[in-house]
Amino acid sequence: MIDERLSSASLTFELRGTIALLTLTRPESGNPLPPGGVDQFRAIWEEVKSNQAIRAAVVTGSGDRHFCTGADVSALRTGEDGKPGLQNVPMDQAVRASPYQNKVFKPVIAAVNGLVNGGGHHLVADADIVVASRNAAFMDSHVNVGQVGAIGNIGLAKRLPLGTALRMTLQGKSFRLSAERAYQLGYVDELVDTPADVLPMAMDIANEIAKNSPQADALSKQAIWNSLVTAY
């Protein structure tokens, strides 16, 4: 059942047994990140962290064309209800969509059902396991709209060969990484045939993880992620 306290027209939150499910719900607009959604993501990830009944989380998009195409460009300039947009806002306030950015050490799986662009990579590069359908593709258009490709792109460089991460960053929308090639390079961990297959596979993986010790899972994840920034 959808938790109305933590849901909006752009992003819903629900529990399926011990698994939290986050779904971007504006497929007609490419499933963008929620306008002014920093506070919503913070609240959702805090619930995932603090609710002991939650053992893992899955993030996905509605429909069969887009997983997440990043932020609405207009939201970067002007926020909701007179609040400032993301321009000239401290990074720790503006960039808080992903589990890594919110220090979530419960396992998180990205169920990629279509195109990922721009800020959508926060939810993929910072997931622990990535399941994608063969129609999925990965691109980054920050430079096409005069924005710096930085935080999410650093995440790309940790999961892709440097040249591929730089090509996606610098070439912009003229370069798309196919799901098949992303699987070959390790950005995708499990490749399924259709968008309809993505969520069931992700939920199967999450439910298998949930059978294990939650403390062992969390500490193991924390150790591995910390190894990316700390010497072994």
XYZ file of C-alpha atoms in Angstrom:
232
model
C 0.000 0.000 0.000
C 1.268 3.473 -0.902
C 2.301 5.565 2.082
C 0.596 8.908 1.458
C 2.758 10.671 4.060
C 5.883 10.096 2.021
C 4.417 10.132 -1.491
C 3.719 12.816 -4.078
C 2.424 13.029 -7.638
C 5.982 12.432 -8.870
C 7.302 9.804 -6.445
C 5.511 7.154 -4.430
C 6.700 5.109 -1.471
C 5.261 1.796 -0.382
C 6.163 -1.332 1.545
C 5.918 -4.749 -0.042
C 6.580 -7.034 2.872
C 10.033 -6.104 4.129
C 10.997 -4.294 0.905
C 10.562 -0.547 0.404
C 9.561 0.393 -3.135
C 10.189 3.887 -4.530
C 8.518 4.587 -7.874
C 8.894 7.667 -10.070
C 5.394 8.235 -11.423
C 5.408 10.780 -14.239
C 6.078 8.594 -17.294
C 4.469 11.128 -19.631
C 7.308 13.528 -18.716
C 10.109 10.975 -18.629
C 9.847 10.263 -14.882
C 11.815 13.350 -13.781
C 13.060 13.788 -10.258
C 10.281 15.393 -8.179
C 10.233 19.205 -8.325
C 11.443 20.370 -4.939
C 11.922 16.704 -4.112
C 15.048 17.027 -1.964
C 12.960 17.036 1.222
C 10.857 14.113 0.017
C 13.879 11.971 -0.774
C 15.426 12.841 2.586
C 12.233 11.790 4.374
C 11.936 8.552 2.402
C 15.551 7.508 2.957
C 15.252 8.387 6.641
C 12.248 6.042 6.831
C 14.248 3.305 5.092
C 17.109 3.778 7.568
C 15.038 3.989 10.742
C 12.242 1.482 10.093
C 13.573 -1.843 11.338
C 10.917 -3.723 9.372
C 12.520 -2.576 6.105
C 15.316 -4.901 4.999
C 16.058 -3.550 1.510
C 14.775 -1.013 -1.015
C 14.036 -0.982 -4.740
C 13.872 2.141 -6.916
C 12.100 2.088 -10.282
C 10.156 4.179 -12.783
C 6.627 3.901 -14.170
C 5.961 2.819 -17.728
C 8.257 1.138 -20.203
C 10.263 4.001 -21.730
C 11.981 5.940 -18.952
C 13.518 5.115 -15.589
C 14.430 8.709 -14.737
C 15.462 11.583 -16.997
C 16.825 13.826 -14.245
C 15.518 17.123 -12.951
C 13.122 19.433 -14.750
C 15.450 22.177 -15.981
C 12.987 24.831 -14.767
C 13.209 23.399 -11.247
C 16.922 24.120 -11.221
C 16.184 27.835 -11.470
C 12.921 28.299 -9.599
C 11.671 26.017 -6.877
C 8.152 25.369 -5.686
C 6.130 27.855 -3.624
C 8.698 30.610 -3.914
C 11.519 28.459 -2.570
C 14.882 28.778 -4.345
C 15.755 26.242 -7.011
C 18.941 24.217 -7.057
C 21.136 26.989 -8.433
C 23.540 28.439 -5.847
C 22.319 26.074 -3.135
C 24.893 24.235 -0.978
C 25.562 20.784 -2.385
C 24.442 18.942 0.742
C 21.053 20.648 0.401
C 20.630 20.306 -3.358
C 21.928 16.783 -3.992
C 20.205 14.311 -1.670
C 18.285 11.968 -3.962
C 20.346 8.821 -3.642
C 20.791 6.275 -0.855
C 24.549 6.939 -0.767
C 23.990 10.684 -0.361
C 21.675 9.935 2.570
C 23.999 7.345 4.173
C 21.603 4.454 3.701
C 23.420 1.192 4.387
C 20.519 -1.121 3.833
C 20.767 -2.762 0.388
C 19.243 -0.761 -2.490
C 18.465 -2.090 -5.966
C 17.799 0.047 -9.045
C 15.174 -1.506 -11.345
C 15.888 0.296 -14.618
C 12.965 0.007 -17.016
C 14.052 2.540 -19.669
C 16.163 5.606 -20.360
C 18.373 7.074 -17.641
C 19.575 10.642 -18.131
C 21.311 13.310 -16.047
C 20.274 13.262 -12.413
C 18.686 9.857 -12.887
C 22.191 8.440 -12.570
C 22.183 9.368 -8.872
C 19.680 6.550 -8.357
C 21.625 4.082 -10.515
C 25.303 4.780 -9.807
C 24.574 4.958 -6.071
C 22.517 1.751 -5.973
C 24.137 -1.468 -4.817
C 22.737 -3.678 -7.574
C 21.355 -2.611 -10.956
C 18.762 -4.624 -12.882
C 17.891 -3.314 -16.356
C 15.772 -4.304 -19.325
C 17.264 -4.553 -22.807
C 15.454 -1.412 -23.968
C 17.204 0.691 -21.310
C 19.887 3.212 -22.256
C 22.125 5.597 -20.358
C 23.074 9.171 -21.280
C 23.908 12.506 -19.691
C 22.809 15.872 -21.109
C 24.169 18.263 -18.465
C 26.631 19.905 -20.862
C 23.911 20.350 -23.504
C 22.070 22.760 -21.212
C 25.191 24.501 -19.923
C 25.445 22.618 -16.636
C 28.476 20.950 -15.111
C 28.348 17.169 -15.046
C 29.784 16.530 -11.598
C 28.248 14.610 -8.698
C 26.373 11.948 -10.638
C 29.198 11.763 -13.160
C 31.730 11.050 -10.423
C 29.499 8.114 -9.549
C 29.667 7.003 -13.187
C 33.471 7.081 -13.073
C 33.409 4.670 -10.126
C 31.288 2.112 -11.979
C 32.341 2.510 -15.615
C 35.699 2.645 -17.399
C 36.979 6.218 -17.209
C 36.777 6.768 -20.961
C 33.137 5.673 -21.087
C 32.214 7.895 -18.134
C 33.980 10.849 -19.764
C 32.442 10.184 -23.160
C 28.955 10.133 -21.657
C 29.731 13.314 -19.717
C 31.426 15.307 -22.473
C 29.559 14.156 -25.566
C 26.170 14.768 -24.020
C 22.946 13.646 -25.630
C 24.643 12.434 -28.817
C 26.020 9.423 -26.914
C 23.831 6.676 -25.496
C 25.171 3.642 -23.718
C 22.973 0.645 -24.481
C 21.834 -1.695 -21.738
C 23.774 -4.532 -23.356
C 27.012 -2.528 -23.382
C 26.369 -1.274 -19.834
C 26.014 -4.914 -18.771
C 29.279 -5.797 -20.481
C 31.043 -2.933 -18.691
C 29.536 -3.675 -15.267
C 27.183 -0.714 -14.868
C 24.262 -3.162 -15.092
C 24.446 -6.310 -12.970
C 21.416 -8.226 -14.248
C 19.926 -7.869 -17.732
C 16.328 -8.946 -18.425
C 14.357 -8.988 -21.634
C 11.500 -6.521 -21.113
C 10.533 -3.637 -18.804
C 7.863 -5.897 -17.312
C 10.597 -8.285 -16.142
C 12.636 -5.646 -14.310
C 10.690 -5.136 -11.094
C 9.996 -8.844 -10.442
C 13.709 -9.608 -10.816
C 14.689 -6.712 -8.550
C 12.137 -7.777 -5.934
C 13.378 -11.385 -6.093
C 16.927 -10.211 -5.405
C 15.756 -7.919 -2.594
C 13.758 -10.705 -0.963
C 16.738 -13.057 -1.105
C 18.898 -10.393 0.548
C 16.222 -9.901 3.210
C 16.710 -13.504 4.375
C 20.177 -12.638 5.670
C 21.342 -10.893 8.831
C 20.369 -7.202 8.477
C 23.368 -6.097 10.526
C 25.768 -8.209 8.484
C 24.272 -6.892 5.236
C 24.489 -3.262 6.352
C 28.028 -3.466 7.701
C 29.239 -5.416 4.666
C 27.756 -2.831 2.329
C 29.257 0.011 4.353
C 32.706 -1.579 4.273
C 32.637 -2.092 0.514
C 31.364 1.413 -0.301
C 33.872 2.955 2.096
C 36.658 1.111 0.293
C 36.011 3.331 -2.741
C 37.242 6.360 -0.816
C 39.521 4.739 1.774
C 42.612 2.642 1.115
C 42.178 -1.114 1.671
